[in-house]
PDB file of C-alpha atoms in Angstrom:
ATOM      1  CA  GLU Q  13      13.085   5.229   8.659  1.00  0.00           C
ATOM      2  CA  VAL Q  14      14.215   3.055   5.778  1.00  0.00           C
ATOM      3  CA  VAL Q  15      14.307   4.792   2.604  1.00  0.00           C
ATOM      4  CA  MET Q  16      12.735   2.927  -0.274  1.00  0.00           C
ATOM      5  CA  THR Q  17      14.889   4.397  -4.006  1.00  0.00           C
ATOM      6  CA  GLN Q  18      13.278   3.353  -6.977  1.00  0.00           C
ATOM      7  CA  SER Q  19      15.451   3.359 -11.190  1.00  0.00           C
ATOM      8  CA  PRO Q  20      14.732   4.932 -13.323  1.00  0.00           C
ATOM      9  CA  ALA Q  21      11.549   6.486 -12.559  1.00  0.00           C
ATOM     10  CA  THR Q  22      10.024   6.291 -16.093  1.00  0.00           C
ATOM     11  CA  LEU Q  23      10.848   3.280 -18.587  1.00  0.00           C
ATOM     12  CA  SER Q  24       9.986   2.730 -21.545  1.00  0.00           C
ATOM     13  CA  VAL Q  25       9.720  -0.878 -23.254  1.00  0.00           C
ATOM     14  CA  SER Q  26       8.710  -2.293 -26.463  1.00  0.00           C
ATOM     15  CA  PRO Q  27       6.337  -5.561 -26.400  1.00  0.00           C
ATOM     16  CA  GLY Q  28       7.645  -8.362 -25.925  1.00  0.00           C
ATOM     17  CA  GLY Q  29      10.649  -6.171 -23.832  1.00  0.00           C
ATOM     18  CA  ARG Q  30      12.693  -7.271 -20.923  1.00  0.00           C
ATOM     19  CA  VAL Q  31      11.446  -4.913 -18.326  1.00  0.00           C
ATOM     20  CA  THR Q  32      14.372  -5.222 -14.923  1.00  0.00           C
ATOM     21  CA  LEU Q  33      13.107  -2.650 -12.200  1.00  0.00           C
ATOM     22  CA  SER Q  34      15.167  -1.634  -9.494  1.00  0.00           C
ATOM     23  CA  CYS Q  35      14.586  -0.999  -5.694  1.00  0.00           C
ATOM     24  CA  ARG Q  36      17.153   0.414  -3.419  1.00  0.00           C
ATOM     25  CA  ALA Q  37      16.851   0.320   0.637  1.00  0.00           C
ATOM     26  CA  SER Q  38      18.794   2.575   2.729  1.00  0.00           C
ATOM     27  CA  GLN Q  39      19.871   0.159   5.409  1.00  0.00           C
ATOM     28  CA  SER Q  40      18.643  -3.802   5.423  1.00  0.00           C
ATOM     29  CA  VAL Q  41      15.745  -4.744   5.672  1.00  0.00           C
ATOM     30  CA  SER Q  42      16.808  -8.935   4.188  1.00  0.00           C
ATOM     31  CA  ASN Q  43      14.278 -10.356   2.490  1.00  0.00           C
ATOM     32  CA  ASN Q  44      10.829  -8.366   3.643  1.00  0.00           C
ATOM     33  CA  LEU Q  45      10.396  -7.103   0.529  1.00  0.00           C
ATOM     34  CA  ALA Q  46       7.280  -6.289  -1.373  1.00  0.00           C
ATOM     35  CA  TRP Q  47       6.507  -5.136  -4.774  1.00  0.00           C
ATOM     36  CA  TYR Q  48       3.169  -3.575  -6.057  1.00  0.00           C
ATOM     37  CA  GLN Q  49       1.391  -3.307  -9.756  1.00  0.00           C
ATOM     38  CA  GLN Q  50      -0.727   0.239 -10.173  1.00  0.00           C
ATOM     39  CA  LYS Q  51      -2.423   0.256 -13.241  1.00  0.00           C
ATOM     40  CA  PRO Q  52      -4.640   3.524 -14.268  1.00  0.00           C
ATOM     41  CA  GLY Q  53      -7.218   4.688 -11.934  1.00  0.00           C
ATOM     42  CA  GLN Q  54      -7.387   1.069  -9.958  1.00  0.00           C
ATOM     43  CA  ALA Q  55      -5.427   0.263  -6.140  1.00  0.00           C
ATOM     44  CA  PRO Q  56      -2.320  -1.472  -6.646  1.00  0.00           C
ATOM     45  CA  ARG Q  57      -1.716  -4.867  -7.000  1.00  0.00           C
ATOM     46  CA  LEU Q  58       0.785  -7.730  -5.080  1.00  0.00           C
ATOM     47  CA  LEU Q  59       2.491  -9.009  -7.155  1.00  0.00           C
ATOM     48  CA  ILE Q  60       5.758 -10.411  -5.395  1.00  0.00           C
ATOM     49  CA  TYR Q  61       6.489 -10.975  -1.434  1.00  0.00           C
ATOM     50  CA  ASP Q  62       9.354 -12.185   1.031  1.00  0.00           C
ATOM     51  CA  ALA Q  63      11.526 -11.029  -2.249  1.00  0.00           C
ATOM     52  CA  SER Q  64      11.322 -13.727  -4.641  1.00  0.00           C
ATOM     53  CA  THR Q  65       7.172 -15.316  -4.202  1.00  0.00           C
ATOM     54  CA  ARG Q  66       4.808 -14.529  -6.669  1.00  0.00           C
ATOM     55  CA  ALA Q  67       1.807 -13.729  -5.106  1.00  0.00           C
ATOM     56  CA  ALA Q  68      -1.649 -15.265  -6.140  1.00  0.00           C
ATOM     57  CA  ASP Q  69      -2.109 -15.512  -9.921  1.00  0.00           C
ATOM     58  CA  ILE Q  70       1.323 -13.704 -10.969  1.00  0.00           C
ATOM     59  CA  PRO Q  71       1.967 -14.831 -14.106  1.00  0.00           C
ATOM     60  CA  ALA Q  72       5.404 -17.310 -14.645  1.00  0.00           C
ATOM     61  CA  ARG Q  73       7.336 -13.739 -16.359  1.00  0.00           C
ATOM     62  CA  PHE Q  74       7.502 -11.886 -13.058  1.00  0.00           C
ATOM     63  CA  THR Q  75      10.621 -12.136 -10.741  1.00  0.00           C
ATOM     64  CA  GLY Q  76      11.228 -10.997  -7.587  1.00  0.00           C
ATOM     65  CA  SER Q  77      14.977 -11.051  -7.124  1.00  0.00           C
ATOM     66  CA  GLY Q  78      17.628  -9.571  -4.304  1.00  0.00           C
ATOM     67  CA  SER Q  79      18.025  -8.976  -0.710  1.00  0.00           C
ATOM     68  CA  GLY Q  80      19.616  -6.773   2.356  1.00  0.00           C
ATOM     69  CA  THR Q  81      19.426  -3.980   0.398  1.00  0.00           C
ATOM     70  CA  GLU Q  82      19.262  -4.661  -3.168  1.00  0.00           C
ATOM     71  CA  PHE Q  83      16.231  -5.976  -5.425  1.00  0.00           C
ATOM     72  CA  THR Q  84      15.266  -6.345  -8.604  1.00  0.00           C
ATOM     73  CA  LEU Q  85      11.567  -7.150 -10.466  1.00  0.00           C
ATOM     74  CA  THR Q  86      12.079  -8.121 -14.220  1.00  0.00           C
ATOM     75  CA  ILE Q  87       9.317  -8.750 -16.476  1.00  0.00           C
ATOM     76  CA  SER Q  88      10.801 -11.242 -18.857  1.00  0.00           C
ATOM     77  CA  SER Q  89       8.202 -10.858 -21.560  1.00  0.00           C
ATOM     78  CA  LEU Q  90       5.993  -6.985 -21.607  1.00  0.00           C
ATOM     79  CA  GLN Q  91       2.652  -8.099 -22.771  1.00  0.00           C
ATOM     80  CA  SER Q  92       0.227  -4.934 -23.320  1.00  0.00           C
ATOM     81  CA  GLY Q  93      -1.752  -5.371 -20.017  1.00  0.00           C
ATOM     82  CA  ASP Q  94       2.220  -5.058 -18.014  1.00  0.00           C
ATOM     83  CA  PHE Q  95       2.034  -1.171 -19.337  1.00  0.00           C
ATOM     84  CA  ALA Q  96       1.558   0.220 -14.604  1.00  0.00           C
ATOM     85  CA  VAL Q  97       3.123   2.061 -12.920  1.00  0.00           C
ATOM     86  CA  TYR Q  98       5.287  -0.392  -9.821  1.00  0.00           C
ATOM     87  CA  TYR Q  99       5.937   0.629  -6.620  1.00  0.00           C
ATOM     88  CA  CYS Q 100       8.414  -1.165  -4.332  1.00  0.00           C
ATOM     89  CA  GLN Q 101       7.770  -1.665  -0.241  1.00  0.00           C
ATOM     90  CA  GLN Q 102       9.741  -2.130   2.409  1.00  0.00           C
ATOM     91  CA  TYR Q 103       7.862  -4.147   5.811  1.00  0.00           C
ATOM     92  CA  ASP Q 104      10.931  -5.503   7.894  1.00  0.00           C
ATOM     93  CA  LYS Q 105      11.248  -2.321  10.161  1.00  0.00           C
ATOM     94  CA  TRP Q 106       8.815  -0.782  10.801  1.00  0.00           C
ATOM     95  CA  PRO Q 107       7.030   1.888  11.596  1.00  0.00           C
ATOM     96  CA  PRO Q 108       6.680   3.398   8.822  1.00  0.00           C
ATOM     97  CA  LEU Q 109       6.234   1.199   6.047  1.00  0.00           C
ATOM     98  CA  THR Q 110       7.819   2.736   3.014  1.00  0.00           C
ATOM     99  CA  PHE Q 111       7.181   2.396  -0.082  1.00  0.00           C
ATOM    100  CA  GLY Q 112       9.652   3.146  -2.939  1.00  0.00           C
ATOM    101  CA  GLY Q 113       8.142   6.390  -4.868  1.00  0.00           C
ATOM    102  CA  GLY Q 114       7.390   3.951  -8.235  1.00  0.00           C
ATOM    103  CA  THR Q 115       8.652   3.302 -11.876  1.00  0.00           C
ATOM    104  CA  LYS Q 116       6.418   4.150 -14.557  1.00  0.00           C
ATOM    105  CA  VAL Q 117       6.662   1.179 -17.519  1.00  0.00           C
ATOM    106  CA  GLU Q 118       5.010   2.984 -20.974  1.00  0.00           C
TER     107      GLU Q 118
ATOM    108  CA  GLU U  15     -15.106 -13.211  -3.272  1.00  0.00           C
ATOM    109  CA  GLU U  16     -12.654 -10.870  -0.561  1.00  0.00           C
ATOM    110  CA  GLN U  17     -13.304  -7.216  -0.658  1.00  0.00           C
ATOM    111  CA  LEU U  18     -12.789  -4.186   0.903  1.00  0.00           C
ATOM    112  CA  VAL U  19     -14.776  -1.039   0.428  1.00  0.00           C
ATOM    113  CA  GLU U  20     -14.260   2.831   1.508  1.00  0.00           C
ATOM    114  CA  SER U  21     -16.955   5.292   2.492  1.00  0.00           C
ATOM    115  CA  GLY U  22     -16.803   8.143   4.009  1.00  0.00           C
ATOM    116  CA  GLY U  23     -14.883  10.692   1.816  1.00  0.00           C
ATOM    117  CA  GLY U  24     -15.374  14.139   0.322  1.00  0.00           C
ATOM    118  CA  LEU U  25     -14.874  17.378   0.561  1.00  0.00           C
ATOM    119  CA  VAL U  26     -13.459  19.793   3.828  1.00  0.00           C
ATOM    120  CA  GLN U  27     -11.862  22.847   4.689  1.00  0.00           C
ATOM    121  CA  PRO U  28      -9.185  23.035   5.947  1.00  0.00           C
ATOM    122  CA  GLY U  29      -8.880  22.466  10.144  1.00  0.00           C
ATOM    123  CA  ARG U  30     -12.306  19.673  10.240  1.00  0.00           C
ATOM    124  CA  SER U  31     -13.175  16.417  10.450  1.00  0.00           C
ATOM    125  CA  LEU U  32     -13.921  13.838   8.201  1.00  0.00           C
ATOM    126  CA  ARG U  33     -14.183   9.027   9.045  1.00  0.00           C
ATOM    127  CA  LEU U  34     -13.332   7.112   6.817  1.00  0.00           C
ATOM    128  CA  SER U  35     -15.043   3.906   7.059  1.00  0.00           C
ATOM    129  CA  CYS U  36     -14.090   0.103   5.699  1.00  0.00           C
ATOM    130  CA  VAL U  37     -15.847  -2.462   4.923  1.00  0.00           C
ATOM    131  CA  ALA U  38     -14.686  -6.225   4.405  1.00  0.00           C
ATOM    132  CA  SER U  39     -16.434  -9.068   2.578  1.00  0.00           C
ATOM    133  CA  GLY U  40     -15.356 -12.760   1.858  1.00  0.00           C
ATOM    134  CA  PHE U  41     -13.205 -13.592   4.606  1.00  0.00           C
ATOM    135  CA  THR U  42     -12.771 -13.629   8.364  1.00  0.00           C
ATOM    136  CA  PHE U  43     -11.850  -9.735   9.294  1.00  0.00           C
ATOM    137  CA  GLY U  44     -10.825 -10.814  12.995  1.00  0.00           C
ATOM    138  CA  ASP U  45      -8.088 -12.270  11.720  1.00  0.00           C
ATOM    139  CA  PHE U  46      -6.195  -9.420   9.850  1.00  0.00           C
ATOM    140  CA  VAL U  47      -4.269  -7.210  10.798  1.00  0.00           C
ATOM    141  CA  MET U  48      -5.845  -3.605   8.666  1.00  0.00           C
ATOM    142  CA  HIS U  49      -4.238  -0.589   7.769  1.00  0.00           C
ATOM    143  CA  TRP U  50      -4.719   2.812   5.512  1.00  0.00           C
ATOM    144  CA  VAL U  51      -2.273   3.672   2.940  1.00  0.00           C
ATOM    145  CA  ARG U  52      -2.523   6.865   1.448  1.00  0.00           C
ATOM    146  CA  GLN U  53      -1.700   8.688  -2.319  1.00  0.00           C
ATOM    147  CA  PRO U  54      -2.095  12.093  -3.137  1.00  0.00           C
ATOM    148  CA  PRO U  55      -2.355  12.681  -7.100  1.00  0.00           C
ATOM    149  CA  GLY U  56      -0.590  11.771  -9.063  1.00  0.00           C
ATOM    150  CA  LYS U  57       2.273  10.778  -6.576  1.00  0.00           C
ATOM    151  CA  GLY U  58       3.675   7.930  -4.961  1.00  0.00           C
ATOM    152  CA  LEU U  59       1.639   5.981  -2.039  1.00  0.00           C
ATOM    153  CA  GLU U  60       2.114   7.323   1.545  1.00  0.00           C
ATOM    154  CA  TRP U  61       1.946   4.265   4.767  1.00  0.00           C
ATOM    155  CA  VAL U  62      -0.783   6.202   6.923  1.00  0.00           C
ATOM    156  CA  SER U  63      -1.793   3.474   9.842  1.00  0.00           C
ATOM    157  CA  GLY U  64      -1.739   0.277  11.160  1.00  0.00           C
ATOM    158  CA  ILE U  65      -3.936  -1.231  13.653  1.00  0.00           C
ATOM    159  CA  SER U  66      -3.597  -4.789  15.458  1.00  0.00           C
ATOM    160  CA  ARG U  67      -6.498  -7.834  15.509  1.00  0.00           C
ATOM    161  CA  SER U  68      -7.495  -6.932  18.509  1.00  0.00           C
ATOM    162  CA  SER U  69      -6.833  -3.413  18.946  1.00  0.00           C
ATOM    163  CA  GLY U  70      -4.620  -3.839  21.036  1.00  0.00           C
ATOM    164  CA  SER U  71      -1.789  -2.158  19.070  1.00  0.00           C
ATOM    165  CA  MET U  72      -2.266   1.472  16.870  1.00  0.00           C
ATOM    166  CA  ASP U  73       0.842   2.732  14.867  1.00  0.00           C
ATOM    167  CA  TYR U  74       0.866   5.589  13.113  1.00  0.00           C
ATOM    168  CA  ALA U  75       2.659   7.864  10.346  1.00  0.00           C
ATOM    169  CA  ASP U  76       4.069  10.707  11.550  1.00  0.00           C
ATOM    170  CA  SER U  77       2.134  12.593   8.852  1.00  0.00           C
ATOM    171  CA  VAL U  78      -0.816  11.784  10.710  1.00  0.00           C
ATOM    172  CA  LYS U  79       0.347  11.089  14.600  1.00  0.00           C
ATOM    173  CA  GLY U  80      -1.673  13.281  17.006  1.00  0.00           C
ATOM    174  CA  ARG U  81      -4.797  13.823  14.055  1.00  0.00           C
ATOM    175  CA  PHE U  82      -5.624  10.363  12.940  1.00  0.00           C
ATOM    176  CA  ASN U  83      -6.783   7.784  14.942  1.00  0.00           C
ATOM    177  CA  ILE U  84      -7.465   4.030  13.688  1.00  0.00           C
ATOM    178  CA  SER U  85     -10.502   1.852  15.042  1.00  0.00           C
ATOM    179  CA  ARG U  86     -12.050  -1.310  14.382  1.00  0.00           C
ATOM    180  CA  ASP U  87     -15.547  -3.401  15.229  1.00  0.00           C
ATOM    181  CA  ASN U  88     -14.349  -6.971  13.770  1.00  0.00           C
ATOM    182  CA  ALA U  89     -17.872  -7.464  14.594  1.00  0.00           C
ATOM    183  CA  LYS U  90     -19.606  -5.431  12.101  1.00  0.00           C
ATOM    184  CA  LYS U  91     -16.259  -6.155   9.678  1.00  0.00           C
ATOM    185  CA  ALA U  92     -15.640  -2.392  10.210  1.00  0.00           C
ATOM    186  CA  LEU U  93     -12.097  -0.911  10.055  1.00  0.00           C
ATOM    187  CA  TYR U  94     -12.439   3.306  10.644  1.00  0.00           C
ATOM    188  CA  LEU U  95     -10.085   6.628  10.093  1.00  0.00           C
ATOM    189  CA  GLN U  96     -11.253  10.135  11.523  1.00  0.00           C
ATOM    190  CA  LEU U  97      -9.642  11.883  10.365  1.00  0.00           C
ATOM    191  CA  SER U  98      -9.069  15.567  11.614  1.00  0.00           C
ATOM    192  CA  SER U  99      -7.287  19.377  11.790  1.00  0.00           C
ATOM    193  CA  LEU U 100      -7.209  18.204   8.101  1.00  0.00           C
ATOM    194  CA  ARG U 101      -4.132  20.429   5.728  1.00  0.00           C
ATOM    195  CA  THR U 102      -4.510  20.121   2.546  1.00  0.00           C
ATOM    196  CA  GLU U 103      -1.835  17.982   2.049  1.00  0.00           C
ATOM    197  CA  ASP U 104      -4.555  15.674   3.282  1.00  0.00           C
ATOM    198  CA  THR U 105      -5.117  15.195   0.265  1.00  0.00           C
ATOM    199  CA  ALA U 106      -4.925  11.578  -1.385  1.00  0.00           C
ATOM    200  CA  LEU U 107      -7.079   9.018  -2.294  1.00  0.00           C
ATOM    201  CA  TYR U 108      -6.876   6.409   1.371  1.00  0.00           C
ATOM    202  CA  TYR U 109      -7.413   2.984   0.897  1.00  0.00           C
ATOM    203  CA  CYS U 110      -7.899   0.971   3.641  1.00  0.00           C
ATOM    204  CA  VAL U 111      -5.209  -2.350   3.336  1.00  0.00           C
ATOM    205  CA  ARG U 112      -5.335  -5.686   4.546  1.00  0.00           C
ATOM    206  CA  ARG U 113      -1.575  -6.865   6.651  1.00  0.00           C
ATOM    207  CA  VAL U 114      -0.726 -10.402   5.981  1.00  0.00           C
ATOM    208  CA  HIS U 115       1.304 -11.653   9.413  1.00  0.00           C
ATOM    209  CA  TYR U 116       2.778  -8.165   9.677  1.00  0.00           C
ATOM    210  CA  ARG U 117       4.178  -8.457   6.383  1.00  0.00           C
ATOM    211  CA  TYR U 118       2.953  -7.925   3.144  1.00  0.00           C
ATOM    212  CA  PHE U 119      -0.217  -6.129   2.418  1.00  0.00           C
ATOM    213  CA  ASP U 120      -2.075  -8.794  -0.059  1.00  0.00           C
ATOM    214  CA  LEU U 121      -5.752  -7.213  -0.283  1.00  0.00           C
ATOM    215  CA  TRP U 122      -6.469  -3.433  -1.482  1.00  0.00           C
ATOM    216  CA  GLY U 123      -9.443  -1.686  -1.288  1.00  0.00           C
ATOM    217  CA  ARG U 124     -10.638   1.179  -3.696  1.00  0.00           C
ATOM    218  CA  GLY U 125     -10.243   3.772  -2.113  1.00  0.00           C
ATOM    219  CA  ALA U 126     -12.010   6.937  -1.144  1.00  0.00           C
ATOM    220  CA  GLN U 127     -11.229   9.944  -2.093  1.00  0.00           C
ATOM    221  CA  VAL U 128     -10.573  13.040   0.699  1.00  0.00           C
ATOM    222  CA  THR U 129     -10.107  16.283  -0.842  1.00  0.00           C
ATOM    223  CA  VAL U 130      -9.305  19.809   1.657  1.00  0.00           C
ATOM    224  CA  SER U 131      -9.601  22.715   0.646  1.00  0.00           C
ATOM    225  CA  SER U 132     -11.021  26.207   0.839  1.00  0.00           C
TER     226      SER U 132
END
């Protein structure tokens, strides 16, 4: 099973700030990685797939990068609606499909 | 509008069974692989199970293998999850999700709450 580790668990940022979230895989997953955003009381929403491709209607301030075992999600200028929990997920080696534990941006 | 709507959740005693349903609309349901993902209260996301387009292949997380059964009815645009021998640790919000080409999840339902408690 591929274990996904996200850091930090919580990130305190001011609006307008730059945010970098990390996700590490226990073995290479190539670029088969997605990022999801989950706001309180809502279902997760796809942000990034294939490590760096923005999903439909996702603003350009969200950027995904990395391959192999190290990945990052960068939010260039945090807006009020971006305060949420962010999860990474690998889909290279499955079953099982595995998620990271999440990073809360507050 | 593409949509997934879950139903069938509730409060159930340990050891009992429950059946979740998910109805799709706004897209060709039979063209997509479908999955269930759950989220325990205050915790992260956990993949539960997935089923191929024609129901020829099903996969399960080790934590639910032998107790849960996934199925689908393409004519009814419906996905199901039969939960049996339920345990308190199965308490979670269960999401129906659409998977793109055996890759990422691009459409999520709002979830169905399952609470296992005596």
